[in-house]
Amino acid sequence: MTTEKRLDLEAMMRPDLLELEEYTPVEPLDRLSVRLGIPIEQLVKLDANENPYGASPAALEALKNQQYYHIYPDPSALNLREELGKYTGVSKERIFVGSGSDELLELLIRLFISPGDNILDFAPTFGMYSFLGELYRAQIRSVPRHIKDYSIDVEAALAAVDEHTKLIFICTPNNPTGNSAPESVVRALLDTGKIVVVDEAYHDFAGHSFIKLTDEYENLIVLRTFSKLSGLAGLRVGYGIVPEIIARQLWKIKQPYNVTVAGQEAARASLREGNWIAEHVEKIVAERERLYGLLQEFSDYFEALPSSSNFIFCRLKQGSAKLIKSELEKRGVLVRHYNKPLLENAFRVSVGRPEQTDIFIEHLKQIIYTQ
Ligand SMILES: Cc1ncc(COP(=O)(O)O)c(C=O)c1O
């Protein structure tokens, strides 16, 4: 084929996908470093809620010692699921492992959604629910949260449920706003009898989990990830606590080798390092509270919301969040900026190491007080 345009390739594609708004992932560090002309080690990366301390020494050691990278991984991730069983107190038959919790979200949507069904989420929230829902032609019902504190509007949520509702996504603590959903809200949504997916990507920082309700409700799924506290975002491992009957179907529709050898090994090692985990939760939570305190100094410019996660959401009262983001970026400090309905003129900053917080605050002062 020449490069001359003869076939209308786009006309052959699914028309609804051509319209789909693309998901905006974060820019890879090495590219960013070249674009900004700042060495990677000087970048202060506070834009993706990763663990600023990296992976645990045990996980790094396990990766170094693994001899079998040339062999396909265990498709059932049995060893990891057994250890997750001990860690969560749930039988391994109810544990499903995926390539990040993103893959688990996609598999659940693949399993439950036929075109025309609807899914509920509570906006603003993690963008993958609606992105993946659209990919599978679900109607997305994003029920707006209360604007004051971003709590879920239960009445509106219940009113949005109908016979075509298949999945309800509750992100708690919620990304990007940082607040948690109370148990009464989760129970009210479970009582609809629809499948409720509780996304606990950040539960460690809240010190609270809904796994205990999985014994009581057969329509509850809880998703977790090794990407945040465990510091393994680059290896892509997530897991779900699902009813056995759902797990059986998920096994059928996943790709056989979805979780890599490296991912399975590192995840197992990090589960065994209970002390490291506990120590890092403590450090990150203490630093979140310090950062929250420091951000109050800017209360004339923006409101920093209380957070039960490893990031803080800030909405501006004056000035431009986009400008703050781009000025910080020029100085090598990365935060996430938002400007869409319910997230107007706002940014989210992840909790970093104390020295990273200090650099961020120093630059923020310069930008806000001198622009
Ligand atoms: C709420 C929430 N759920 C899921 C994910 C995806 O996690 P993973 O890296 O396991 O795919 C993220 C990542 O940012 C998230 O914020």
PDB file of N, CA and C in Angstrom, residues 105 120-122 125-126 129 145 152 157 167-175 179-190 195-201 210 220-223:
ATOM      1  N   LEU A 105     -11.715  -3.523  36.228  1.00  0.00           N
ATOM      2  CA  LEU A 105     -12.871  -2.685  35.870  1.00  0.00           C
ATOM      3  C   LEU A 105     -13.363  -3.057  34.477  1.00  0.00           C
ATOM      4  N   LEU A 120     -23.793   3.493  36.854  1.00  0.00           N
ATOM      5  CA  LEU A 120     -23.844   4.718  37.663  1.00  0.00           C
ATOM      6  C   LEU A 120     -22.471   4.987  38.251  1.00  0.00           C
ATOM      7  N   ASP A 121     -22.055   6.239  38.202  1.00  0.00           N
ATOM      8  CA  ASP A 121     -20.940   6.640  39.059  1.00  0.00           C
ATOM      9  C   ASP A 121     -21.280   7.992  39.659  1.00  0.00           C
ATOM     10  N   PHE A 122     -20.407   8.507  40.513  1.00  0.00           N
ATOM     11  CA  PHE A 122     -20.735   9.711  41.262  1.00  0.00           C
ATOM     12  C   PHE A 122     -19.694  10.787  40.984  1.00  0.00           C
ATOM     13  N   THR A 125     -15.390  11.797  39.758  1.00  0.00           N
ATOM     14  CA  THR A 125     -14.750  10.587  40.282  1.00  0.00           C
ATOM     15  C   THR A 125     -13.730  10.080  39.277  1.00  0.00           C
ATOM     16  N   PHE A 126     -13.160   8.922  39.551  1.00  0.00           N
ATOM     17  CA  PHE A 126     -12.145   8.320  38.700  1.00  0.00           C
ATOM     18  C   PHE A 126     -12.718   8.117  37.286  1.00  0.00           C
ATOM     19  N   TYR A 129     -14.281   4.620  34.987  1.00  0.00           N
ATOM     20  CA  TYR A 129     -15.599   3.970  34.985  1.00  0.00           C
ATOM     21  C   TYR A 129     -16.390   4.399  33.740  1.00  0.00           C
ATOM     22  N   ARG A 145     -22.149  14.696  42.743  1.00  0.00           N
ATOM     23  CA  ARG A 145     -21.985  14.723  44.199  1.00  0.00           C
ATOM     24  C   ARG A 145     -22.414  16.095  44.727  1.00  0.00           C
ATOM     25  N   ILE A 152     -21.771  11.746  48.360  1.00  0.00           N
ATOM     26  CA  ILE A 152     -22.705  11.174  47.371  1.00  0.00           C
ATOM     27  C   ILE A 152     -24.138  11.604  47.695  1.00  0.00           C
ATOM     28  N   ALA A 157     -29.002   9.325  43.602  1.00  0.00           N
ATOM     29  CA  ALA A 157     -28.440   8.048  43.138  1.00  0.00           C
ATOM     30  C   ALA A 157     -29.549   7.010  43.012  1.00  0.00           C
ATOM     31  N   LEU A 167     -24.304  -1.772  36.851  1.00  0.00           N
ATOM     32  CA  LEU A 167     -23.169  -1.613  37.764  1.00  0.00           C
ATOM     33  C   LEU A 167     -23.202  -0.232  38.407  1.00  0.00           C
ATOM     34  N   ILE A 168     -22.870  -0.206  39.695  1.00  0.00           N
ATOM     35  CA  ILE A 168     -22.761   1.081  40.410  1.00  0.00           C
ATOM     36  C   ILE A 168     -21.324   1.157  40.939  1.00  0.00           C
ATOM     37  N   PHE A 169     -20.611   2.216  40.573  1.00  0.00           N
ATOM     38  CA  PHE A 169     -19.209   2.349  41.002  1.00  0.00           C
ATOM     39  C   PHE A 169     -19.086   3.382  42.121  1.00  0.00           C
ATOM     40  N   ILE A 170     -18.546   2.926  43.245  1.00  0.00           N
ATOM     41  CA  ILE A 170     -18.283   3.852  44.359  1.00  0.00           C
ATOM     42  C   ILE A 170     -16.778   3.855  44.596  1.00  0.00           C
ATOM     43  N   CYS A 171     -16.178   4.997  44.416  1.00  0.00           N
ATOM     44  CA  CYS A 171     -14.744   5.123  44.654  1.00  0.00           C
ATOM     45  C   CYS A 171     -14.571   5.704  46.057  1.00  0.00           C
ATOM     46  N   THR A 172     -13.965   4.921  46.969  1.00  0.00           N
ATOM     47  CA  THR A 172     -13.815   5.418  48.337  1.00  0.00           C
ATOM     48  C   THR A 172     -12.497   4.966  48.949  1.00  0.00           C
ATOM     49  N   PRO A 173     -11.638   5.917  49.365  1.00  0.00           N
ATOM     50  CA  PRO A 173     -11.738   7.353  49.197  1.00  0.00           C
ATOM     51  C   PRO A 173     -11.828   7.713  47.712  1.00  0.00           C
ATOM     52  N   ASN A 174     -12.546   8.799  47.453  1.00  0.00           N
ATOM     53  CA  ASN A 174     -12.804   9.154  46.060  1.00  0.00           C
ATOM     54  C   ASN A 174     -11.619   9.883  45.431  1.00  0.00           C
ATOM     55  N   ASN A 175     -11.288   9.467  44.230  1.00  0.00           N
ATOM     56  CA  ASN A 175     -10.287  10.165  43.416  1.00  0.00           C
ATOM     57  C   ASN A 175     -11.073  11.044  42.433  1.00  0.00           C
ATOM     58  N   ASN A 179     -12.433  12.326  49.688  1.00  0.00           N
ATOM     59  CA  ASN A 179     -13.347  11.985  50.792  1.00  0.00           C
ATOM     60  C   ASN A 179     -13.821  10.533  50.680  1.00  0.00           C
ATOM     61  N   SER A 180     -14.230   9.984  51.837  1.00  0.00           N
ATOM     62  CA  SER A 180     -14.684   8.584  51.864  1.00  0.00           C
ATOM     63  C   SER A 180     -16.201   8.510  51.912  1.00  0.00           C
ATOM     64  N   ALA A 181     -16.732   7.392  51.441  1.00  0.00           N
ATOM     65  CA  ALA A 181     -18.185   7.185  51.510  1.00  0.00           C
ATOM     66  C   ALA A 181     -18.519   6.499  52.829  1.00  0.00           C
ATOM     67  N   PRO A 182     -19.510   7.016  53.564  1.00  0.00           N
ATOM     68  CA  PRO A 182     -19.892   6.330  54.804  1.00  0.00           C
ATOM     69  C   PRO A 182     -20.585   4.997  54.516  1.00  0.00           C
ATOM     70  N   GLU A 183     -20.539   4.097  55.506  1.00  0.00           N
ATOM     71  CA  GLU A 183     -21.118   2.763  55.314  1.00  0.00           C
ATOM     72  C   GLU A 183     -22.614   2.837  54.984  1.00  0.00           C
ATOM     73  N   SER A 184     -23.307   3.808  55.577  1.00  0.00           N
ATOM     74  CA  SER A 184     -24.762   3.901  55.332  1.00  0.00           C
ATOM     75  C   SER A 184     -25.042   4.132  53.849  1.00  0.00           C
ATOM     76  N   VAL A 185     -24.180   4.904  53.177  1.00  0.00           N
ATOM     77  CA  VAL A 185     -24.371   5.189  51.746  1.00  0.00           C
ATOM     78  C   VAL A 185     -24.111   3.924  50.930  1.00  0.00           C
ATOM     79  N   VAL A 186     -23.040   3.217  51.268  1.00  0.00           N
ATOM     80  CA  VAL A 186     -22.707   1.987  50.537  1.00  0.00           C
ATOM     81  C   VAL A 186     -23.837   0.973  50.722  1.00  0.00           C
ATOM     82  N   ARG A 187     -24.359   0.868  51.943  1.00  0.00           N
ATOM     83  CA  ARG A 187     -25.461  -0.077  52.192  1.00  0.00           C
ATOM     84  C   ARG A 187     -26.707   0.324  51.411  1.00  0.00           C
ATOM     85  N   ALA A 188     -27.000   1.628  51.364  1.00  0.00           N
ATOM     86  CA  ALA A 188     -28.211   2.068  50.646  1.00  0.00           C
ATOM     87  C   ALA A 188     -28.112   1.668  49.178  1.00  0.00           C
ATOM     88  N   LEU A 189     -26.920   1.773  48.614  1.00  0.00           N
ATOM     89  CA  LEU A 189     -26.754   1.416  47.196  1.00  0.00           C
ATOM     90  C   LEU A 189     -26.768  -0.104  47.017  1.00  0.00           C
ATOM     91  N   LEU A 190     -26.202  -0.823  47.975  1.00  0.00           N
ATOM     92  CA  LEU A 190     -26.255  -2.288  47.901  1.00  0.00           C
ATOM     93  C   LEU A 190     -27.696  -2.784  47.994  1.00  0.00           C
ATOM     94  N   ILE A 195     -25.283  -4.655  41.127  1.00  0.00           N
ATOM     95  CA  ILE A 195     -23.888  -4.941  41.476  1.00  0.00           C
ATOM     96  C   ILE A 195     -23.207  -3.625  41.852  1.00  0.00           C
ATOM     97  N   VAL A 196     -22.662  -3.587  43.056  1.00  0.00           N
ATOM     98  CA  VAL A 196     -21.957  -2.383  43.518  1.00  0.00           C
ATOM     99  C   VAL A 196     -20.464  -2.693  43.552  1.00  0.00           C
ATOM    100  N   VAL A 197     -19.686  -1.887  42.820  1.00  0.00           N
ATOM    101  CA  VAL A 197     -18.235  -2.063  42.794  1.00  0.00           C
ATOM    102  C   VAL A 197     -17.622  -0.970  43.672  1.00  0.00           C
ATOM    103  N   VAL A 198     -17.043  -1.379  44.786  1.00  0.00           N
ATOM    104  CA  VAL A 198     -16.389  -0.407  45.670  1.00  0.00           C
ATOM    105  C   VAL A 198     -14.904  -0.413  45.319  1.00  0.00           C
ATOM    106  N   ASP A 199     -14.427   0.714  44.823  1.00  0.00           N
ATOM    107  CA  ASP A 199     -13.028   0.826  44.406  1.00  0.00           C
ATOM    108  C   ASP A 199     -12.213   1.354  45.583  1.00  0.00           C
ATOM    109  N   GLU A 200     -11.418   0.448  46.173  1.00  0.00           N
ATOM    110  CA  GLU A 200     -10.642   0.801  47.371  1.00  0.00           C
ATOM    111  C   GLU A 200      -9.170   1.019  47.045  1.00  0.00           C
ATOM    112  N   ALA A 201      -8.878   1.643  45.909  1.00  0.00           N
ATOM    113  CA  ALA A 201      -7.476   1.846  45.539  1.00  0.00           C
ATOM    114  C   ALA A 201      -6.691   2.555  46.654  1.00  0.00           C
ATOM    115  N   PHE A 210     -14.345  -1.990  53.025  1.00  0.00           N
ATOM    116  CA  PHE A 210     -15.697  -2.553  52.961  1.00  0.00           C
ATOM    117  C   PHE A 210     -15.676  -4.057  52.711  1.00  0.00           C
ATOM    118  N   LEU A 220     -21.852  -7.348  46.185  1.00  0.00           N
ATOM    119  CA  LEU A 220     -20.735  -6.409  46.438  1.00  0.00           C
ATOM    120  C   LEU A 220     -19.415  -6.946  45.880  1.00  0.00           C
ATOM    121  N   ILE A 221     -18.710  -6.063  45.165  1.00  0.00           N
ATOM    122  CA  ILE A 221     -17.360  -6.365  44.671  1.00  0.00           C
ATOM    123  C   ILE A 221     -16.429  -5.282  45.218  1.00  0.00           C
ATOM    124  N   VAL A 222     -15.296  -5.696  45.753  1.00  0.00           N
ATOM    125  CA  VAL A 222     -14.329  -4.709  46.264  1.00  0.00           C
ATOM    126  C   VAL A 222     -13.052  -4.831  45.445  1.00  0.00           C
ATOM    127  N   LEU A 223     -12.582  -3.718  44.891  1.00  0.00           N
ATOM    128  CA  LEU A 223     -11.352  -3.737  44.095  1.00  0.00           C
ATOM    129  C   LEU A 223     -10.224  -3.031  44.838  1.00  0.00           C
TER     130      LEU A 223
END
